[in-house]
Backbone as CSV, one residue per row, in Angstrom:
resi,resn,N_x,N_y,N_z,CA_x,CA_y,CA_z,C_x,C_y,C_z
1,UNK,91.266,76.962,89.523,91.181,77.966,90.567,90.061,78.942,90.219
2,UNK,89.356,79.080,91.160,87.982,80.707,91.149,88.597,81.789,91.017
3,UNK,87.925,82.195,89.555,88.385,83.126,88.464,88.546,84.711,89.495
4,UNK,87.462,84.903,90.703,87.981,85.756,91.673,89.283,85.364,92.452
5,UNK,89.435,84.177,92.862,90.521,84.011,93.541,91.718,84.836,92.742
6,UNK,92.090,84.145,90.873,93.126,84.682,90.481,92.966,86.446,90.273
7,UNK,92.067,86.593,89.983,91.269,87.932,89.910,92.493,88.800,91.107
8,UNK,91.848,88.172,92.566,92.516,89.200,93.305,94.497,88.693,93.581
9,UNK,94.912,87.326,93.467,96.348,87.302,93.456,96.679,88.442,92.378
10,UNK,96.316,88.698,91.336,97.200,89.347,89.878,97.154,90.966,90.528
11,UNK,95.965,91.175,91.352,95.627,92.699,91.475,96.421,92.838,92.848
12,UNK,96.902,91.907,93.760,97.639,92.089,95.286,99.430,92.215,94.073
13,UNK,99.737,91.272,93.296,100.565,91.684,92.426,101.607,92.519,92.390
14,UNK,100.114,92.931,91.522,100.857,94.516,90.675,100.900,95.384,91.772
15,UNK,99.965,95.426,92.703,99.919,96.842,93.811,101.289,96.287,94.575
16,UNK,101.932,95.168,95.201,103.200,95.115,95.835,104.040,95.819,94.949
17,UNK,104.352,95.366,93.600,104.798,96.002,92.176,104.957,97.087,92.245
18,UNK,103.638,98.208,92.379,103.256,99.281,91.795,104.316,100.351,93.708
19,UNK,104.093,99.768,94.729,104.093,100.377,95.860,105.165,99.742,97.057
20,UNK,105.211,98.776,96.265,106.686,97.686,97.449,106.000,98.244,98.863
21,UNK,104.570,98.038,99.410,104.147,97.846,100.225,104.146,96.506,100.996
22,UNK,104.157,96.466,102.158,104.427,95.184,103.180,102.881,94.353,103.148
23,UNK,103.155,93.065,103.203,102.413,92.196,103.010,100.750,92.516,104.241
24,UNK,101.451,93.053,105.389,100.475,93.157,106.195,99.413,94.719,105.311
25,UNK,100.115,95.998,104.918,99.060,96.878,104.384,98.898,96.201,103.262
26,UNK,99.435,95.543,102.703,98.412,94.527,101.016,97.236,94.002,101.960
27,UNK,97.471,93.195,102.745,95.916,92.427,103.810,95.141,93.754,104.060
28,UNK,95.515,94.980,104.962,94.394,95.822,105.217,93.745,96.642,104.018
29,UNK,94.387,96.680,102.503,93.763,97.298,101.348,92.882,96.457,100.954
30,UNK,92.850,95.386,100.504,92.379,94.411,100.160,90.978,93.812,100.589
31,UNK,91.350,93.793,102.281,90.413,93.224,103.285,90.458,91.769,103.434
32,UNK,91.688,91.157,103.342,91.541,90.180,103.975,92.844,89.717,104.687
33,UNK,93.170,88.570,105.033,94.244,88.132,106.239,95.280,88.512,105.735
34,UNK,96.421,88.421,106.214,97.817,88.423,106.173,98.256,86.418,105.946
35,UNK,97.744,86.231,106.236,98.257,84.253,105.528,97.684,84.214,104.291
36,UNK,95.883,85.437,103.960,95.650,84.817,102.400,96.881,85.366,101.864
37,UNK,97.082,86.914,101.989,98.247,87.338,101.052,99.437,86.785,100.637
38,UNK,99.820,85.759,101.964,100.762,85.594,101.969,100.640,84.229,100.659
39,UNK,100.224,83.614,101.509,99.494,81.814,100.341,99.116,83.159,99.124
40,UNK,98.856,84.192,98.827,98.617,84.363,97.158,99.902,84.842,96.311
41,UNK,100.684,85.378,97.229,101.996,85.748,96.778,102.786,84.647,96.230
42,UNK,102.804,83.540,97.545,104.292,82.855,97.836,103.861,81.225,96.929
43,UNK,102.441,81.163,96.600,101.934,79.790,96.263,101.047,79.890,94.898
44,UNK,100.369,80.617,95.404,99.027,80.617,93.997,99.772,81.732,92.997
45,UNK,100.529,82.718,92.987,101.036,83.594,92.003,101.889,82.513,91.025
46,UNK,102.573,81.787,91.594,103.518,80.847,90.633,103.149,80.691,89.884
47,UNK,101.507,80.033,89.858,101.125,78.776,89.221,100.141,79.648,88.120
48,UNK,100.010,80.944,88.538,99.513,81.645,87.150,100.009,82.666,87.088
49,UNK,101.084,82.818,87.353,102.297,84.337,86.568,103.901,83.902,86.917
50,UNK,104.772,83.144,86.572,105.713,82.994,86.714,106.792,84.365,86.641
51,UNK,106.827,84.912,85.731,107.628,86.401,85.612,106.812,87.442,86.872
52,UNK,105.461,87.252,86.625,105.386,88.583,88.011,105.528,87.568,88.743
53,UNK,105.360,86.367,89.484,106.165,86.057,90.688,107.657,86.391,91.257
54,UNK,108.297,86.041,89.950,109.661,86.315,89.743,110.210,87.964,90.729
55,UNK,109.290,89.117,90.326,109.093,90.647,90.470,108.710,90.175,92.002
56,UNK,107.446,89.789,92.548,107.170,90.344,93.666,108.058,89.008,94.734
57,UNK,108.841,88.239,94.346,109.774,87.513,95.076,110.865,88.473,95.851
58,UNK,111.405,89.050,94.620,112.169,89.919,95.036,111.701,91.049,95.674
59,UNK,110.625,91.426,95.617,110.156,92.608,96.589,110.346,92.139,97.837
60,UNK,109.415,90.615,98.710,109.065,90.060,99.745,110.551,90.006,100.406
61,UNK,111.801,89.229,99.389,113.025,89.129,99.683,113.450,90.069,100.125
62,UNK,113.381,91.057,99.583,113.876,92.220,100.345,113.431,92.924,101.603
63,UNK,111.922,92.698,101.597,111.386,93.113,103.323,111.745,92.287,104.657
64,UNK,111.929,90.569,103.907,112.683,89.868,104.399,113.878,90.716,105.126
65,UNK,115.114,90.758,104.560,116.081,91.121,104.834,116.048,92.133,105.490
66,UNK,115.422,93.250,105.519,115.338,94.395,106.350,114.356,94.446,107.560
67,UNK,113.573,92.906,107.662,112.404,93.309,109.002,113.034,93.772,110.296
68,UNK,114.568,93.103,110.260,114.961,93.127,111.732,115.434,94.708,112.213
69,UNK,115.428,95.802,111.223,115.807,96.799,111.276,114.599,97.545,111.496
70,UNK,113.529,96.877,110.432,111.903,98.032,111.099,111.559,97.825,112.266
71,UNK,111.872,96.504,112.530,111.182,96.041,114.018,112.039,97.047,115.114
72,UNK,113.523,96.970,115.044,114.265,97.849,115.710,113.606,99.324,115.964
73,UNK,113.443,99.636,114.515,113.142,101.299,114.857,111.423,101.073,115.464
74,UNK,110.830,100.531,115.226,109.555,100.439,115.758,109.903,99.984,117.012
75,UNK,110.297,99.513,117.742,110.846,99.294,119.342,111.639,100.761,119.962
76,UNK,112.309,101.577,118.604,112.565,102.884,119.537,111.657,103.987,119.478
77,UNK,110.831,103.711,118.304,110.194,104.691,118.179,109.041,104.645,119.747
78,UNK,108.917,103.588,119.912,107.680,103.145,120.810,108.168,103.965,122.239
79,UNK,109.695,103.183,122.360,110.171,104.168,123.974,110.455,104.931,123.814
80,UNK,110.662,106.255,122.748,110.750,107.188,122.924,109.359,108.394,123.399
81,UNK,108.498,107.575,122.355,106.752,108.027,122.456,106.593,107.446,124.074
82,UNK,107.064,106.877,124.571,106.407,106.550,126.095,107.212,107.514,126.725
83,UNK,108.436,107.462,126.828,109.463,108.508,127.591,109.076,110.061,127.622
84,UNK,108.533,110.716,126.033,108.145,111.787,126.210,106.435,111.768,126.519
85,UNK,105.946,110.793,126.690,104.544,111.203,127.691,104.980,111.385,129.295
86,UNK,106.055,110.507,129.498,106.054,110.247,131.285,106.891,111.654,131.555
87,UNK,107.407,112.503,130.753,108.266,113.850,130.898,107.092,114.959,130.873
């Protein structure tokens, strides 16, 4: 693998690590997609950090489990911001 490629999986990493930030702001810090992050997390981290995979598994697992609740409040937050423009 291109010594940048692992370069930036180890450094997307530690910053999920360091910030239990969502995969989509790891893509906009970074500057690149939301599928590389994802393929560097869920595929290429294995195969050169088994223990920090181990760490940011359980981070992802857990945003997992809670998306259906951000998505919720981001659906009220949205009609409430429309309701108080049309008032």
């Amino acid at each position: 693998m291109n010594k940048a490629i692992v370069k930036r999986v180890l450094n997307e990493a530690n910053y999920i690590i360091e910030t239990s930030n969502t995969i989509r702001d790891i893509a906009k810090i970074f500057n690149v997609s939301k599928s590389t992050v994802h393929k560097d997390l869920h595929e290429r981290l294995f195969y050169i950090d088994k223990k920090l995979f181990k760490k940011v598994e359980e981070i992802l697992n857990y945003h997992t489990s809670i998306r259906h609740i951000r998505g919720g409040n981001s659906t009220k937050e949205k009609y409430l911001n429309i309701s108080n423009l049309v008032v």
